[in-house]
Short mmCIF file of C-alpha atoms and ligand atoms in Angstrom, two decimals:
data_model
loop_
_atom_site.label_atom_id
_atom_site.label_comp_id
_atom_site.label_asym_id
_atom_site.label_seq_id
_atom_site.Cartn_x
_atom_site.Cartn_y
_atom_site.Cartn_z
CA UNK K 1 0.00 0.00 0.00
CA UNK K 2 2.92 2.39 -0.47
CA UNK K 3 2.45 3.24 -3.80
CA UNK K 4 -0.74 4.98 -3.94
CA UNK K 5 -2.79 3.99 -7.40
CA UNK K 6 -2.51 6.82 -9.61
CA UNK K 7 -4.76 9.61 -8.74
CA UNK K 8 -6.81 7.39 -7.01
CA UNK K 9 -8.26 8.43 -3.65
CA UNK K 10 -9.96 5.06 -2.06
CA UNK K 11 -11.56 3.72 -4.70
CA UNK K 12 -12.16 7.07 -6.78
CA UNK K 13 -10.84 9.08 -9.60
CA UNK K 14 -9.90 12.74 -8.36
CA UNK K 15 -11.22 14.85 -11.57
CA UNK K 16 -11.34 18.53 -11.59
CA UNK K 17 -15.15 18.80 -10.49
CA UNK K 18 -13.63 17.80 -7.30
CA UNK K 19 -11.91 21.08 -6.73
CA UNK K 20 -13.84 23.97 -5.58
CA UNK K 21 -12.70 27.30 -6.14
CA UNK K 22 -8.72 27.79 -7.49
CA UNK K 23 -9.92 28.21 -10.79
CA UNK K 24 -6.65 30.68 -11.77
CA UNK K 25 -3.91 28.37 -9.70
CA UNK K 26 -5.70 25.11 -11.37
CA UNK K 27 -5.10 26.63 -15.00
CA UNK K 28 -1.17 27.86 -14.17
CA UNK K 29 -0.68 23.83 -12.70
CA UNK K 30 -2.32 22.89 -15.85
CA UNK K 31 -0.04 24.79 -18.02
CA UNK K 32 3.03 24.18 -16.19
CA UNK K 33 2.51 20.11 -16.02
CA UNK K 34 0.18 19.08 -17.61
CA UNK K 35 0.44 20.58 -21.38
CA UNK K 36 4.52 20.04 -21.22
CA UNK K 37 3.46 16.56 -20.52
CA UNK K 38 0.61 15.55 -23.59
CA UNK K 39 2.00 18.04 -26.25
CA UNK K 40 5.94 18.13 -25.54
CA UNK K 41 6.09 19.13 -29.10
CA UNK K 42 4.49 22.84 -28.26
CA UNK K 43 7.98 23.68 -26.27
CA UNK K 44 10.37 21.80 -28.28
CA UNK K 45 9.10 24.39 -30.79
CA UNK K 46 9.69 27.36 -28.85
CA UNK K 47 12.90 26.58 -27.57
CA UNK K 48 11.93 26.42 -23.95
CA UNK K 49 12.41 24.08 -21.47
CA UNK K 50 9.71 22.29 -19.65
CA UNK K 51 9.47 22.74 -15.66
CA UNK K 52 10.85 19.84 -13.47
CA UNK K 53 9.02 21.20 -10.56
CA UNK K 54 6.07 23.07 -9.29
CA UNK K 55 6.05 24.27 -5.83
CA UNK K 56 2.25 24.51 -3.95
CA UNK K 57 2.23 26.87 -0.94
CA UNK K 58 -0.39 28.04 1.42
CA UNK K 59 -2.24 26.68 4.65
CA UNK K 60 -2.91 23.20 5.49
CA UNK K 61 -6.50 21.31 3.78
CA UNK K 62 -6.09 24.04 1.23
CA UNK K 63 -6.57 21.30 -2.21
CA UNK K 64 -2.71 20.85 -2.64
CA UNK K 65 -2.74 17.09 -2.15
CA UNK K 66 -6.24 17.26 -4.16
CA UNK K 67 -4.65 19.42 -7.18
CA UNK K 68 -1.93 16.84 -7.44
CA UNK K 69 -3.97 13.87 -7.38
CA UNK K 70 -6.23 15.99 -10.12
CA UNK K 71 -3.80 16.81 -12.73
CA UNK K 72 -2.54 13.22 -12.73
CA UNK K 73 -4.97 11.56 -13.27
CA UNK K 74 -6.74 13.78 -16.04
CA UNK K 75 -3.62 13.57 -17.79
CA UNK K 76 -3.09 9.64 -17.27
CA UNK K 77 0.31 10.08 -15.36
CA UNK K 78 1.44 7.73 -13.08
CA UNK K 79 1.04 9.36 -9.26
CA UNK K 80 3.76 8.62 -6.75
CA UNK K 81 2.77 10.68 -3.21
CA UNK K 82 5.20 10.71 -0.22
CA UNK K 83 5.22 12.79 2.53
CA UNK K 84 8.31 14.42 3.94
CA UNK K 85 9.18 12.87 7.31
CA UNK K 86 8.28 9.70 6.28
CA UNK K 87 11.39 9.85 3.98
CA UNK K 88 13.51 11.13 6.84
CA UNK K 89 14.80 7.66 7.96
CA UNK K 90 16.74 7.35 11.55
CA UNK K 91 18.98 4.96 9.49
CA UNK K 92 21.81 5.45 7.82
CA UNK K 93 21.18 5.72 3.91
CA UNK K 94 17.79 4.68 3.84
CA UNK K 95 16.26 8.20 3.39
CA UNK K 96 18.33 8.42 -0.01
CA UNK K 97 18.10 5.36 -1.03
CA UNK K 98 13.80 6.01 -0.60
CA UNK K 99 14.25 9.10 -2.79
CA UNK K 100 16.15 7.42 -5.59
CA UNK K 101 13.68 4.57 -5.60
CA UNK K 102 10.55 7.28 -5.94
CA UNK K 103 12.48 8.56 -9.13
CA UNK K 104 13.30 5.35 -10.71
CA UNK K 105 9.96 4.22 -10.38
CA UNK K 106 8.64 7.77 -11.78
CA UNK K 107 11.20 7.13 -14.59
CA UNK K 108 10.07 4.11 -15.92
CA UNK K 109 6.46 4.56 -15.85
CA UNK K 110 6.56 8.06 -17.14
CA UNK K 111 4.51 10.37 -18.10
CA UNK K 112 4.80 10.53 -13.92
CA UNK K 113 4.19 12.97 -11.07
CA UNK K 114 6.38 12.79 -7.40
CA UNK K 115 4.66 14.69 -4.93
CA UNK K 116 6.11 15.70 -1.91
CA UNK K 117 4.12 16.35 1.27
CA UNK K 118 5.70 18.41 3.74
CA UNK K 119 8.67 19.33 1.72
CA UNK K 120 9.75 21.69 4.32
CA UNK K 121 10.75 18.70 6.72
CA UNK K 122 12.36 17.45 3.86
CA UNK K 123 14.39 20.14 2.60
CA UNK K 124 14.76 22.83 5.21
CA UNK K 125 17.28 25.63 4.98
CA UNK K 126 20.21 24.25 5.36
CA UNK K 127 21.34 26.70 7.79
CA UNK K 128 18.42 25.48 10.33
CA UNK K 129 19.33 22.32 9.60
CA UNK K 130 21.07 20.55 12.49
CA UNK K 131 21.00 16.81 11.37
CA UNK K 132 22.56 15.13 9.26
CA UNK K 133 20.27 13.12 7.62
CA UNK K 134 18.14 16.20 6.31
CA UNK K 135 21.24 17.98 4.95
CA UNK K 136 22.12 14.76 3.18
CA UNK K 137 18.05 14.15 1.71
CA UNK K 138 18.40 17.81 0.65
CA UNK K 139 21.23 16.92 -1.38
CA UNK K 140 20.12 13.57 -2.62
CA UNK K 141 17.20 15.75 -3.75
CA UNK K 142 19.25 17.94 -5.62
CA UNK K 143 20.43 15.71 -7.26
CA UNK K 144 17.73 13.53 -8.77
CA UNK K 145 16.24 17.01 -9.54
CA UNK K 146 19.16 17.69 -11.72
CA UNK K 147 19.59 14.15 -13.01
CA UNK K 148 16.01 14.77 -14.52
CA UNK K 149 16.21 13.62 -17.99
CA UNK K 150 12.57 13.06 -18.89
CA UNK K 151 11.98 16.54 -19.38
CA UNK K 152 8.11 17.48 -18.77
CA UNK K 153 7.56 13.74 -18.46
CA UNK K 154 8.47 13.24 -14.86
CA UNK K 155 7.54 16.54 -12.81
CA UNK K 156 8.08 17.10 -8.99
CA UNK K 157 4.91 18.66 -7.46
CA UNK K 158 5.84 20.02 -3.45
CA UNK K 159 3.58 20.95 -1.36
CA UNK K 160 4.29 23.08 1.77
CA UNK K 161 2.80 25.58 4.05
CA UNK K 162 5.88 27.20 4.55
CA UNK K 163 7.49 28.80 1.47
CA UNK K 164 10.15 30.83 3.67
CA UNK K 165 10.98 27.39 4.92
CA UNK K 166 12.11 25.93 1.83
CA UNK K 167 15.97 25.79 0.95
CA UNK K 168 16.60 28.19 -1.22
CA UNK K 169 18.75 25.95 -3.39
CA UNK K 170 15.38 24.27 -4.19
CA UNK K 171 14.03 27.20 -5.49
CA UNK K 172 16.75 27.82 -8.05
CA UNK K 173 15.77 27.64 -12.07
CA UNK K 174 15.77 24.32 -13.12
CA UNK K 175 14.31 22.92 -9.69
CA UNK K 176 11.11 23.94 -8.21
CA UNK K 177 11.15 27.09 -10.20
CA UNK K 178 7.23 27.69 -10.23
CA UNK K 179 5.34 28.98 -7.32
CA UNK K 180 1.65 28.46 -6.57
CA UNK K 181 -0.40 30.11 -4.05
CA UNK K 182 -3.18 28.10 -3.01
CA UNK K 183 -4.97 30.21 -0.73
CA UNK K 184 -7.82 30.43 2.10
CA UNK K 185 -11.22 29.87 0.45
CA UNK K 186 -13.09 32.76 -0.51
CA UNK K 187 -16.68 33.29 0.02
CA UNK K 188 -18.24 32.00 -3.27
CA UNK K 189 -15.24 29.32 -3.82
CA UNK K 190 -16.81 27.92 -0.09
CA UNK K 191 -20.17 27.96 -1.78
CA UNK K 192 -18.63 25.98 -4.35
CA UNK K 193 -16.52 23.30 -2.10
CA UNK K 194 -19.76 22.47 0.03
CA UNK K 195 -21.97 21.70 -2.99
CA UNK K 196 -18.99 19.29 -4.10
CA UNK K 197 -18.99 17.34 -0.70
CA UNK K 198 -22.84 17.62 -0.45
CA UNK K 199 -23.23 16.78 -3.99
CA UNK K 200 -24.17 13.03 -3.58
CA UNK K 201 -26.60 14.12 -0.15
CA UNK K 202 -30.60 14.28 -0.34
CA UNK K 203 -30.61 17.79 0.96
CA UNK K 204 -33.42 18.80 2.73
CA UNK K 205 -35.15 22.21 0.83
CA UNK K 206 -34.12 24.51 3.39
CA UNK K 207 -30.41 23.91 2.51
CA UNK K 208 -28.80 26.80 1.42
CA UNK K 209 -25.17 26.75 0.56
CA UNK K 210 -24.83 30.40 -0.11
CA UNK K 211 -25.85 30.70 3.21
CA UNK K 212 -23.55 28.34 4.80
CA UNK K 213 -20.52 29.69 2.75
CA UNK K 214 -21.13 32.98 4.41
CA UNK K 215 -21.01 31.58 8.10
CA UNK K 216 -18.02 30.17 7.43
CA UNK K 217 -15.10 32.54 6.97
CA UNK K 218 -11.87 31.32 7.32
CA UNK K 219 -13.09 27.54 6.70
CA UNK K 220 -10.45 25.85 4.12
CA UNK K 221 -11.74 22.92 2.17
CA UNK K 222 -10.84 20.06 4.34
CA UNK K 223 -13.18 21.82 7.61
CA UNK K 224 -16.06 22.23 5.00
CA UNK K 225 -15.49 18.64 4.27
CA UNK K 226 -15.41 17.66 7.59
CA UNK K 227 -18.66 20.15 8.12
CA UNK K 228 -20.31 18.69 5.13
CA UNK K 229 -19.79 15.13 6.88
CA UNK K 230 -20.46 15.66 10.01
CA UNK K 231 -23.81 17.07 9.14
CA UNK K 232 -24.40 13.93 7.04
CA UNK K 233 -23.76 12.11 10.45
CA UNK K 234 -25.87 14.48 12.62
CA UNK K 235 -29.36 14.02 9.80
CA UNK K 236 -28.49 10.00 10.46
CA UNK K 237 -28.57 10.24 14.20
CA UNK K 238 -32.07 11.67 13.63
CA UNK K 239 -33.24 8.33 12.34
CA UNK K 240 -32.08 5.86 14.42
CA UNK K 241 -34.95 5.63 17.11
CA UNK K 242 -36.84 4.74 13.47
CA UNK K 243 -34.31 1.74 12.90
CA UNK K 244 -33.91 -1.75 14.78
CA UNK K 245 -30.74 -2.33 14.72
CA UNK K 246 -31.38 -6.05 14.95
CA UNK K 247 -32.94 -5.99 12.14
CA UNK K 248 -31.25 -7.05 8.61
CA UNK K 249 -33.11 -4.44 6.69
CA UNK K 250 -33.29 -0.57 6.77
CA UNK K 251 -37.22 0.04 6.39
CA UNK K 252 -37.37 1.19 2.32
CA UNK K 253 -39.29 4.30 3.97
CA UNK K 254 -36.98 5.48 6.08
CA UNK K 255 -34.04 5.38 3.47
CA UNK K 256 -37.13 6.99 1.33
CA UNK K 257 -37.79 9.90 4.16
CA UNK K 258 -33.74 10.26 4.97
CA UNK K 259 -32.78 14.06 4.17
CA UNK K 260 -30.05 16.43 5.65
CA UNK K 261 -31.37 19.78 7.13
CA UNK K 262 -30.11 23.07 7.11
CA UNK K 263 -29.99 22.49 11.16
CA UNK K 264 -27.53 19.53 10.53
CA UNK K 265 -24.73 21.80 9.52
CA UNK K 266 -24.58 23.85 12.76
CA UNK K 267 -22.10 24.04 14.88
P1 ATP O 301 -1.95 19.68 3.71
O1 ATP O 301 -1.05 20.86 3.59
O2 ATP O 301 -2.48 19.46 5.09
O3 ATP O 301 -1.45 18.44 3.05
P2 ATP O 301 -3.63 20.15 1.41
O4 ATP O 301 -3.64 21.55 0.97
O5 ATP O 301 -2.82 19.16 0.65
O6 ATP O 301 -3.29 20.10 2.95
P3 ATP O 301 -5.83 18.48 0.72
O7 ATP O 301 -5.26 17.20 1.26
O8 ATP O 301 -5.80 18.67 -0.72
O9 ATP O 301 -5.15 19.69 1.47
O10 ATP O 301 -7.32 18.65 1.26
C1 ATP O 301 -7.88 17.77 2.22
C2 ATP O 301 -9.32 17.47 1.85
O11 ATP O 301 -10.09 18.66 1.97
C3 ATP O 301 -9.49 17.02 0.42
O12 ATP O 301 -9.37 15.64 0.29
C4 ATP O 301 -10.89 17.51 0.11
O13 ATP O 301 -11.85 16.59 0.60
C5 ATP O 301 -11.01 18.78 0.91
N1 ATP O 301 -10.64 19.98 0.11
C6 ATP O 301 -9.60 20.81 0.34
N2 ATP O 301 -9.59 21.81 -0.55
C7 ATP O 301 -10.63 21.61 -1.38
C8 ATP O 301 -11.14 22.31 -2.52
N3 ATP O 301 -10.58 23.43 -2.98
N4 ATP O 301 -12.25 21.79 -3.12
C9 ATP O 301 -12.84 20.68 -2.66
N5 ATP O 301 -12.40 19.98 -1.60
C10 ATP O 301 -11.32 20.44 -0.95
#
């Protein structure tokens, strides 16, 4: 279970509907990865190099993970996902030797994305840095960065809430050298996360996600997920005196009556 199924989440294909809001930052990731990647023909025309990695900053449950997963699997690339400290290994070697693994692998089933979780614990200013292993990982990373043959056909996505964190040797051309801002939610981009994670709900009439987006400033996408679910939970609770748990059937009128309220989603 290491090797996450490309741009699978459980059992389902991350698409674009999935993201709410991020409409500008979705298009620049598309441009960046995913046209290098189906028409490498359009830059070997101009001259220009391809990126070999995007950088994704801004505030945890923001849709960095969920961009990722996205733009491979619209564009059929293989998806390898690790997260930072798991690749920080206590033993000697092992962190490198994980990295150059997670590259071959990308290699040979290209067109591939690498995403890095928590690059920050990764690749930390080496300045802050006071182990060893980290300033070695940074290194190893710089490396397979620069060994990147597969131009536009194996891209680095990193994700980090931290940008000011990041070595800056990782930031040079020819590394991460794009920069996405993937921000707080506005107002109408909340509207448009909650009808995504209500989408498959029987909402009751007096559901109004306008509404809800505007009681929820400063909600990213992952709490109006969690909102979304845990009013899903709340509507069920309502039901239960109206089920025997014994029993090996749900009543077909009860699932027939089942709706989520407007009540369900407050706080
Ligand atoms: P972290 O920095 O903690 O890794 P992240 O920015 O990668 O956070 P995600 O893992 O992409 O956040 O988001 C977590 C979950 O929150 C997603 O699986 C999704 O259910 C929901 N979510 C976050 N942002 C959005 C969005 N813009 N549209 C729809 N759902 C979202």
């Amino acid at each position: 279970s290491e090797k996450p199924v490309a741009g699978f989440d459980g059992a389902r294909k991350i698409s674009y509907e999935d993201i709410g809001g991020l409409k500008d930052e979705l298009q620049r990731v598309r441009e960046t990865i995913e046209l290098p990647m189906r028409h490498p023909e359009l830059f070997r025309k101009l001259g220009i190099d391809p990126p070999k990695g995007v950088l994704l900053y801004g505030p945890p449950g923001t849709g960095k993970t969920l961009i990722a997963k996205a733009v491979a699997s619209e564009s059929g690339a293989h998806f390898i996902s690790i997260a930072g400290p798991e690749v920080i290994s206590k033993y000697y070697g092992e962190s490198e030797q994980r990295l150059r693994e997670v590259f071959e692998d990308a290699r040979q089933n290209a067109p591939s994305i690498i995403f890095i979780d928590e690059l920050d614990s990764i690749a930390p200013k080496r300045e802050d840095v006071t182990g060893e292993v980290e300033r070695r990982v940074v290194a190893q990373l710089l490396t397979m960065m620069d060994g990147l043959e597969e131009r536009g056909q194996v891209v680095v996505i990193g994700a980090t809430n931290r940008l000011d964190a990041i070595d800056p040797a990782l930031r040079r051309p020819g590394r991460f050298d794009r920069e996405i801002d993937i921000g707080v939610p506005n107002e109408r981009d909340r509207t448009e996360i909650f009808r995504i994670h209500t989408r498959g709900m029987p909402l009751a009439d007096d559901v109004d996600l306008g509404d809800l987006a505007r009681q929820t400033h400063g909600f990213v996408g992952a709490d109006l997920a969690a909102l979304a679910r845990e009013g899903a939970i709340r509507a069920l609770r309502r039901y239960l005196p109206d089920i025997d748990l014994e029993a090996d059937e749900i009543p077909p009128d009860v699932l027939e009556r089942m709706e989520v309220q407007a009540g369900d989603f407050r706080e």
